[in-house]
mmCIF file of C-alpha atoms and ligand atoms in Angstrom:
data_model
loop_
_atom_site.group_PDB
_atom_site.id
_atom_site.type_symbol
_atom_site.label_atom_id
_atom_site.label_comp_id
_atom_site.label_asym_id
_atom_site.label_seq_id
_atom_site.Cartn_x
_atom_site.Cartn_y
_atom_site.Cartn_z
ATOM 1 C CA MET A 1 -3.251 45.813 -33.041
ATOM 2 C CA ARG A 2 -4.855 48.909 -34.561
ATOM 3 C CA ILE A 3 -3.257 52.195 -33.563
ATOM 4 C CA VAL A 4 -3.880 55.831 -34.401
ATOM 5 C CA LEU A 5 -0.776 58.050 -34.215
ATOM 6 C CA LEU A 6 -1.637 61.544 -33.016
ATOM 7 C CA GLY A 7 0.581 64.586 -32.736
ATOM 8 C CA PRO A 8 1.701 67.723 -34.555
ATOM 9 C CA PRO A 9 3.700 67.617 -37.778
ATOM 10 C CA GLY A 10 7.296 66.877 -36.796
ATOM 11 C CA ALA A 11 6.413 64.977 -33.618
ATOM 12 C CA GLY A 12 8.001 61.919 -35.225
ATOM 13 C CA LYS A 13 4.908 59.842 -36.095
ATOM 14 C CA GLY A 14 6.271 58.558 -39.399
ATOM 15 C CA THR A 15 9.722 57.850 -37.969
ATOM 16 C CA LEU A 16 8.232 55.963 -35.026
ATOM 17 C CA ALA A 17 5.929 53.984 -37.316
ATOM 18 C CA GLY A 18 8.906 52.970 -39.453
ATOM 19 C CA LEU A 19 10.757 51.769 -36.357
ATOM 20 C CA ILE A 20 7.978 49.788 -34.673
ATOM 21 C CA LYS A 21 5.985 48.316 -37.545
ATOM 22 C CA ASP A 22 8.207 45.265 -37.869
ATOM 23 C CA SER A 23 8.374 44.631 -34.110
ATOM 24 C CA LEU A 24 4.589 44.706 -33.894
ATOM 25 C CA ASP A 25 4.122 43.036 -37.295
ATOM 26 C CA ILE A 26 1.578 45.623 -38.412
ATOM 27 C CA GLU A 27 1.280 47.936 -41.434
ATOM 28 C CA HIS A 28 1.904 51.673 -41.629
ATOM 29 C CA ILE A 29 -0.700 53.812 -43.389
ATOM 30 C CA SER A 30 0.220 57.468 -43.891
ATOM 31 C CA THR A 31 -2.375 59.617 -45.639
ATOM 32 C CA GLY A 32 0.310 62.234 -46.351
ATOM 33 C CA ASP A 33 2.403 59.546 -48.109
ATOM 34 C CA ILE A 34 -0.648 58.469 -50.124
ATOM 35 C CA PHE A 35 -1.182 62.031 -51.359
ATOM 36 C CA ARG A 36 2.518 62.581 -52.107
ATOM 37 C CA ASP A 37 2.548 59.336 -54.081
ATOM 38 C CA GLU A 38 -0.487 60.427 -56.109
ATOM 39 C CA MET A 39 1.180 63.786 -56.768
ATOM 40 C CA LYS A 40 4.449 62.137 -57.772
ATOM 41 C CA HIS A 41 2.631 59.991 -60.326
ATOM 42 C CA HIS A 42 0.597 62.956 -61.621
ATOM 43 C CA THR A 43 -2.734 61.207 -61.124
ATOM 44 C CA ALA A 44 -6.047 63.093 -61.228
ATOM 45 C CA LEU A 45 -6.343 62.726 -57.443
ATOM 46 C CA GLY A 46 -2.790 64.008 -57.004
ATOM 47 C CA ALA A 47 -3.504 67.074 -59.135
ATOM 48 C CA GLU A 48 -6.622 67.806 -57.087
ATOM 49 C CA MET A 49 -4.790 67.379 -53.745
ATOM 50 C CA LYS A 50 -1.668 69.372 -54.659
ATOM 51 C CA LYS A 51 -3.153 72.775 -53.833
ATOM 52 C CA TYR A 52 -4.137 71.688 -50.331
ATOM 53 C CA VAL A 53 -0.935 69.831 -49.499
ATOM 54 C CA GLU A 54 1.415 72.533 -50.764
ATOM 55 C CA ARG A 55 -0.428 75.233 -48.808
ATOM 56 C CA GLY A 56 -0.476 73.163 -45.620
ATOM 57 C CA GLU A 57 -4.279 73.020 -45.672
ATOM 58 C CA LEU A 58 -6.417 69.967 -45.030
ATOM 59 C CA VAL A 59 -7.776 67.888 -47.884
ATOM 60 C CA PRO A 60 -11.611 67.683 -47.577
ATOM 61 C CA ASP A 61 -12.786 65.107 -45.028
ATOM 62 C CA GLU A 62 -14.917 63.074 -47.436
ATOM 63 C CA VAL A 63 -12.008 62.595 -49.870
ATOM 64 C CA VAL A 64 -9.490 61.406 -47.313
ATOM 65 C CA THR A 65 -11.971 59.244 -45.373
ATOM 66 C CA LYS A 66 -13.068 57.443 -48.541
ATOM 67 C CA ILE A 67 -9.431 56.709 -49.415
ATOM 68 C CA VAL A 68 -8.761 55.276 -45.950
ATOM 69 C CA GLU A 69 -11.989 53.263 -45.962
ATOM 70 C CA ASN A 70 -11.114 51.666 -49.305
ATOM 71 C CA LYS A 71 -7.575 50.967 -48.175
ATOM 72 C CA LEU A 72 -8.685 49.252 -44.963
ATOM 73 C CA LYS A 73 -10.690 46.716 -46.975
ATOM 74 C CA ASN A 74 -7.423 45.216 -48.180
ATOM 75 C CA PRO A 75 -6.790 41.930 -46.286
ATOM 76 C CA ILE A 76 -3.143 42.895 -45.631
ATOM 77 C CA PHE A 77 -4.455 45.201 -42.905
ATOM 78 C CA GLU A 78 -6.238 42.411 -41.046
ATOM 79 C CA LYS A 79 -3.124 41.788 -38.943
ATOM 80 C CA GLY A 80 -3.229 45.395 -37.704
ATOM 81 C CA TYR A 81 -1.940 48.826 -38.658
ATOM 82 C CA MET A 82 -0.826 52.245 -37.536
ATOM 83 C CA LEU A 83 -2.720 55.176 -38.992
ATOM 84 C CA ASP A 84 -0.376 58.143 -39.377
ATOM 85 C CA GLY A 85 -1.903 61.532 -40.203
ATOM 86 C CA PHE A 86 -5.471 60.236 -40.077
ATOM 87 C CA PRO A 87 -7.842 61.111 -38.477
ATOM 88 C CA ARG A 88 -7.053 64.824 -38.438
ATOM 89 C CA THR A 89 -10.485 66.315 -37.686
ATOM 90 C CA SER A 90 -13.318 65.339 -35.320
ATOM 91 C CA LYS A 91 -15.429 64.396 -38.336
ATOM 92 C CA GLN A 92 -12.718 62.034 -39.623
ATOM 93 C CA ALA A 93 -12.382 60.474 -36.142
ATOM 94 C CA LYS A 94 -16.114 59.831 -35.861
ATOM 95 C CA ASP A 95 -16.376 58.512 -39.413
ATOM 96 C CA LEU A 96 -13.409 56.226 -38.796
ATOM 97 C CA ASP A 97 -15.126 54.793 -35.715
ATOM 98 C CA GLU A 98 -18.261 54.136 -37.739
ATOM 99 C CA ILE A 99 -16.328 52.429 -40.511
ATOM 100 C CA LEU A 100 -14.398 50.270 -38.047
ATOM 101 C CA ASN A 101 -17.509 49.429 -36.023
ATOM 102 C CA ARG A 102 -19.116 48.132 -39.210
ATOM 103 C CA MET A 103 -16.033 45.976 -39.735
ATOM 104 C CA SER A 104 -16.005 44.939 -36.026
ATOM 105 C CA THR A 105 -12.366 46.050 -35.796
ATOM 106 C CA PRO A 106 -12.197 49.087 -33.476
ATOM 107 C CA ILE A 107 -9.048 51.111 -32.803
ATOM 108 C CA ASP A 108 -7.124 49.752 -29.799
ATOM 109 C CA PHE A 109 -5.007 52.803 -28.915
ATOM 110 C CA ALA A 110 -4.384 56.374 -29.920
ATOM 111 C CA LEU A 111 -0.714 57.190 -29.320
ATOM 112 C CA TYR A 112 -0.370 60.889 -28.677
ATOM 113 C CA MET A 113 3.078 62.386 -29.249
ATOM 114 C CA GLU A 114 3.629 65.979 -28.138
ATOM 115 C CA ALA A 115 6.801 67.913 -28.947
ATOM 116 C CA ASP A 116 8.034 71.484 -28.339
ATOM 117 C CA LEU A 117 7.385 73.963 -31.134
ATOM 118 C CA GLU A 118 11.051 74.969 -31.503
ATOM 119 C CA LEU A 119 12.067 71.352 -31.887
ATOM 120 C CA ILE A 120 9.283 70.737 -34.407
ATOM 121 C CA VAL A 121 10.425 73.602 -36.635
ATOM 122 C CA GLN A 122 14.049 72.412 -36.401
ATOM 123 C CA ARG A 123 13.011 68.856 -37.302
ATOM 124 C CA LEU A 124 10.790 69.839 -40.220
ATOM 125 C CA THR A 125 13.101 72.393 -41.852
ATOM 126 C CA GLY A 126 15.984 69.872 -41.732
ATOM 127 C CA ARG A 127 13.940 66.870 -42.850
ATOM 128 C CA ARG A 128 14.904 65.124 -46.076
ATOM 129 C CA VAL A 129 12.984 62.238 -47.635
ATOM 130 C CA CYS A 130 14.019 59.610 -50.160
ATOM 131 C CA ARG A 131 12.133 60.012 -53.449
ATOM 132 C CA LYS A 132 12.302 56.291 -54.090
ATOM 133 C CA CYS A 133 11.627 54.462 -50.789
ATOM 134 C CA GLY A 134 10.366 57.251 -48.494
ATOM 135 C CA ALA A 135 13.082 56.781 -45.835
ATOM 136 C CA VAL A 136 13.331 59.870 -43.636
ATOM 137 C CA TYR A 137 16.576 61.714 -42.752
ATOM 138 C CA HIS A 138 17.564 64.943 -41.051
ATOM 139 C CA VAL A 139 20.477 67.100 -42.153
ATOM 140 C CA GLN A 140 21.807 67.290 -38.563
ATOM 141 C CA ASN A 141 20.010 64.729 -36.401
ATOM 142 C CA ARG A 142 20.063 61.836 -38.850
ATOM 143 C CA PRO A 143 22.238 62.620 -41.863
ATOM 144 C CA ALA A 144 22.610 60.200 -44.759
ATOM 145 C CA LYS A 145 26.082 58.656 -45.103
ATOM 146 C CA VAL A 146 26.478 60.379 -48.474
ATOM 147 C CA GLU A 147 24.803 63.776 -48.645
ATOM 148 C CA GLY A 148 21.645 63.706 -50.775
ATOM 149 C CA VAL A 149 21.684 59.923 -51.261
ATOM 150 C CA CYS A 150 19.480 57.402 -49.440
ATOM 151 C CA ASP A 151 21.442 54.876 -47.300
ATOM 152 C CA VAL A 152 18.761 52.242 -47.893
ATOM 153 C CA CYS A 153 18.158 52.314 -51.663
ATOM 154 C CA GLY A 154 20.491 54.932 -53.179
ATOM 155 C CA GLY A 155 17.526 57.137 -54.150
ATOM 156 C CA GLU A 156 17.705 60.907 -54.251
ATOM 157 C CA LEU A 157 16.854 62.809 -51.043
ATOM 158 C CA TYR A 158 14.592 65.827 -51.326
ATOM 159 C CA GLN A 159 12.938 68.403 -49.113
ATOM 160 C CA ARG A 160 9.140 68.233 -49.011
ATOM 161 C CA ALA A 161 7.474 71.274 -50.605
ATOM 162 C CA ASP A 162 5.507 71.869 -47.384
ATOM 163 C CA ASP A 163 8.592 71.713 -45.107
ATOM 164 C CA ASN A 164 9.338 75.429 -45.371
ATOM 165 C CA GLU A 165 8.845 77.855 -42.469
ATOM 166 C CA GLU A 166 5.743 79.557 -43.873
ATOM 167 C CA THR A 167 3.869 76.347 -44.625
ATOM 168 C CA ILE A 168 5.019 74.785 -41.343
ATOM 169 C CA ARG A 169 3.411 77.720 -39.516
ATOM 170 C CA LYS A 170 0.174 77.117 -41.428
ATOM 171 C CA ARG A 171 0.265 73.379 -40.710
ATOM 172 C CA MET A 172 0.743 74.029 -37.003
ATOM 173 C CA GLU A 173 -2.199 76.441 -36.983
ATOM 174 C CA VAL A 174 -4.350 73.833 -38.732
ATOM 175 C CA TYR A 175 -3.144 71.190 -36.283
ATOM 176 C CA TYR A 176 -4.077 73.217 -33.206
ATOM 177 C CA GLN A 177 -7.445 74.212 -34.633
ATOM 178 C CA SER A 178 -8.643 71.007 -36.252
ATOM 179 C CA THR A 179 -6.657 68.098 -34.865
ATOM 180 C CA THR A 180 -6.147 68.721 -31.135
ATOM 181 C CA PRO A 181 -9.872 68.145 -30.330
ATOM 182 C CA ILE A 182 -9.330 64.520 -31.359
ATOM 183 C CA VAL A 183 -7.016 64.039 -28.381
ATOM 184 C CA GLU A 184 -10.011 64.558 -26.072
ATOM 185 C CA TYR A 185 -12.148 62.330 -28.276
ATOM 186 C CA TYR A 186 -9.819 59.366 -27.725
ATOM 187 C CA ARG A 187 -9.237 60.274 -24.083
ATOM 188 C CA SER A 188 -12.999 60.073 -23.485
ATOM 189 C CA GLN A 189 -12.919 56.573 -24.989
ATOM 190 C CA ASN A 190 -10.081 55.659 -22.614
ATOM 191 C CA LYS A 191 -7.857 54.870 -25.599
ATOM 192 C CA LEU A 192 -5.356 57.694 -25.324
ATOM 193 C CA ARG A 193 -1.732 56.869 -24.485
ATOM 194 C CA GLN A 194 0.675 59.797 -24.271
ATOM 195 C CA VAL A 195 4.382 59.619 -25.110
ATOM 196 C CA ASP A 196 7.123 62.243 -25.198
ATOM 197 C CA GLY A 197 7.810 63.273 -28.802
ATOM 198 C CA ASN A 198 10.779 65.388 -27.663
ATOM 199 C CA LYS A 199 12.806 62.216 -27.105
ATOM 200 C CA ASP A 200 14.998 60.880 -29.866
ATOM 201 C CA SER A 201 13.364 58.243 -32.026
ATOM 202 C CA ALA A 202 15.276 55.196 -30.701
ATOM 203 C CA GLU A 203 14.433 56.024 -27.081
ATOM 204 C CA LEU A 204 10.819 56.788 -27.949
ATOM 205 C CA CYS A 205 10.518 53.535 -29.840
ATOM 206 C CA LYS A 206 11.664 51.606 -26.753
ATOM 207 C CA ASP A 207 9.156 53.451 -24.519
ATOM 208 C CA VAL A 208 6.291 52.783 -26.905
ATOM 209 C CA LEU A 209 7.008 49.089 -27.355
ATOM 210 C CA LYS A 210 7.236 48.652 -23.580
ATOM 211 C CA MET A 211 4.001 50.531 -23.023
ATOM 212 C CA LEU A 212 2.083 48.657 -25.717
ATOM 213 C CA ASP A 213 3.367 45.375 -24.386
ATOM 214 C CA GLU A 214 2.116 46.199 -20.871
ATOM 215 C CA LYS A 215 -1.257 47.377 -22.190
ATOM 216 C CA GLN A 216 -1.687 44.261 -24.282
ATOM 217 C CA ARG A 217 -0.852 42.033 -21.315
ATOM 218 C CA HIS A 218 -3.428 43.845 -19.190
ATOM 219 C CA LYS A 219 -6.031 43.438 -21.911
ATOM 220 C CA ASN A 220 -5.517 39.683 -22.263
HETATM 221 P P1 AMP B 1 1.554 64.710 -43.465
HETATM 222 O O1 AMP B 1 2.514 63.946 -44.307
HETATM 223 O O2 AMP B 1 0.789 63.846 -42.525
HETATM 224 O O3 AMP B 1 2.207 65.884 -42.776
HETATM 225 O O4 AMP B 1 0.457 65.319 -44.468
HETATM 226 C C1 AMP B 1 0.825 66.219 -45.503
HETATM 227 C C2 AMP B 1 -0.411 66.949 -46.007
HETATM 228 O O5 AMP B 1 -1.354 66.004 -46.570
HETATM 229 C C3 AMP B 1 -1.218 67.707 -44.962
HETATM 230 O O6 AMP B 1 -0.665 68.986 -44.662
HETATM 231 C C4 AMP B 1 -2.581 67.795 -45.662
HETATM 232 O O7 AMP B 1 -2.566 68.761 -46.688
HETATM 233 C C5 AMP B 1 -2.696 66.420 -46.309
HETATM 234 N N1 AMP B 1 -3.305 65.425 -45.403
HETATM 235 C C6 AMP B 1 -2.721 64.299 -44.899
HETATM 236 N N2 AMP B 1 -3.566 63.610 -44.119
HETATM 237 C C7 AMP B 1 -4.721 64.324 -44.106
HETATM 238 C C8 AMP B 1 -5.972 64.143 -43.455
HETATM 239 N N3 AMP B 1 -6.208 63.104 -42.637
HETATM 240 N N4 AMP B 1 -6.941 65.076 -43.674
HETATM 241 C C9 AMP B 1 -6.741 66.116 -44.481
HETATM 242 N N5 AMP B 1 -5.570 66.364 -45.118
HETATM 243 C C10 AMP B 1 -4.557 65.474 -44.933
#
């Protein structure tokens, strides 16, 4: 199954992907994680991307699309994947369709998660991420057992540089301007499936698995 996860920052795309990837036996590809990894390792790409990511602006379409295209050639993605944070503009969505049409592996569903703005800001300002394994926590909603330490691998938890109120505001503006048109793009292809991103992640995960199961059964 090939799924695009759509929704504003803080809707819970990454958390959901982490919860359902094993159940669906598919991979999780997050373009934001790819950039943060490049930045962490001080690569040339990371240095180039840093100014966009830290300001909450979008990395140029051609750069991010090329990265995704190269990644999708890896055979580990043949079993299916969830794209998280890509596409983010109409151009990226159209280019992705072209790439996947050439590979004869079109997207099956676009899962659209909406959440209230207040909740988004609360989620993002309290979000903490493990430097080592990328596990995601929240200081109130999902605290680590030991403050500042990852439950999974013992790595250090940190706050993303772009999870501050000013940059969050910018990211939301960018989302509404550049990314929301994609919702209509997938709706017009009859691939859009909407879920409630206000729900807590365990409940949402159950809803999504049930919905995907029903859709798959109707397809077969
Ligand atoms: P995310 O982790 O998805 O919130 O992404 C963090 C940041 O990475 C974004 O604010 C952008 O600066 C950059 N980024 C991630 N995915 C894309 C994309 N598809 N197009 C452009 N920029 C992106």
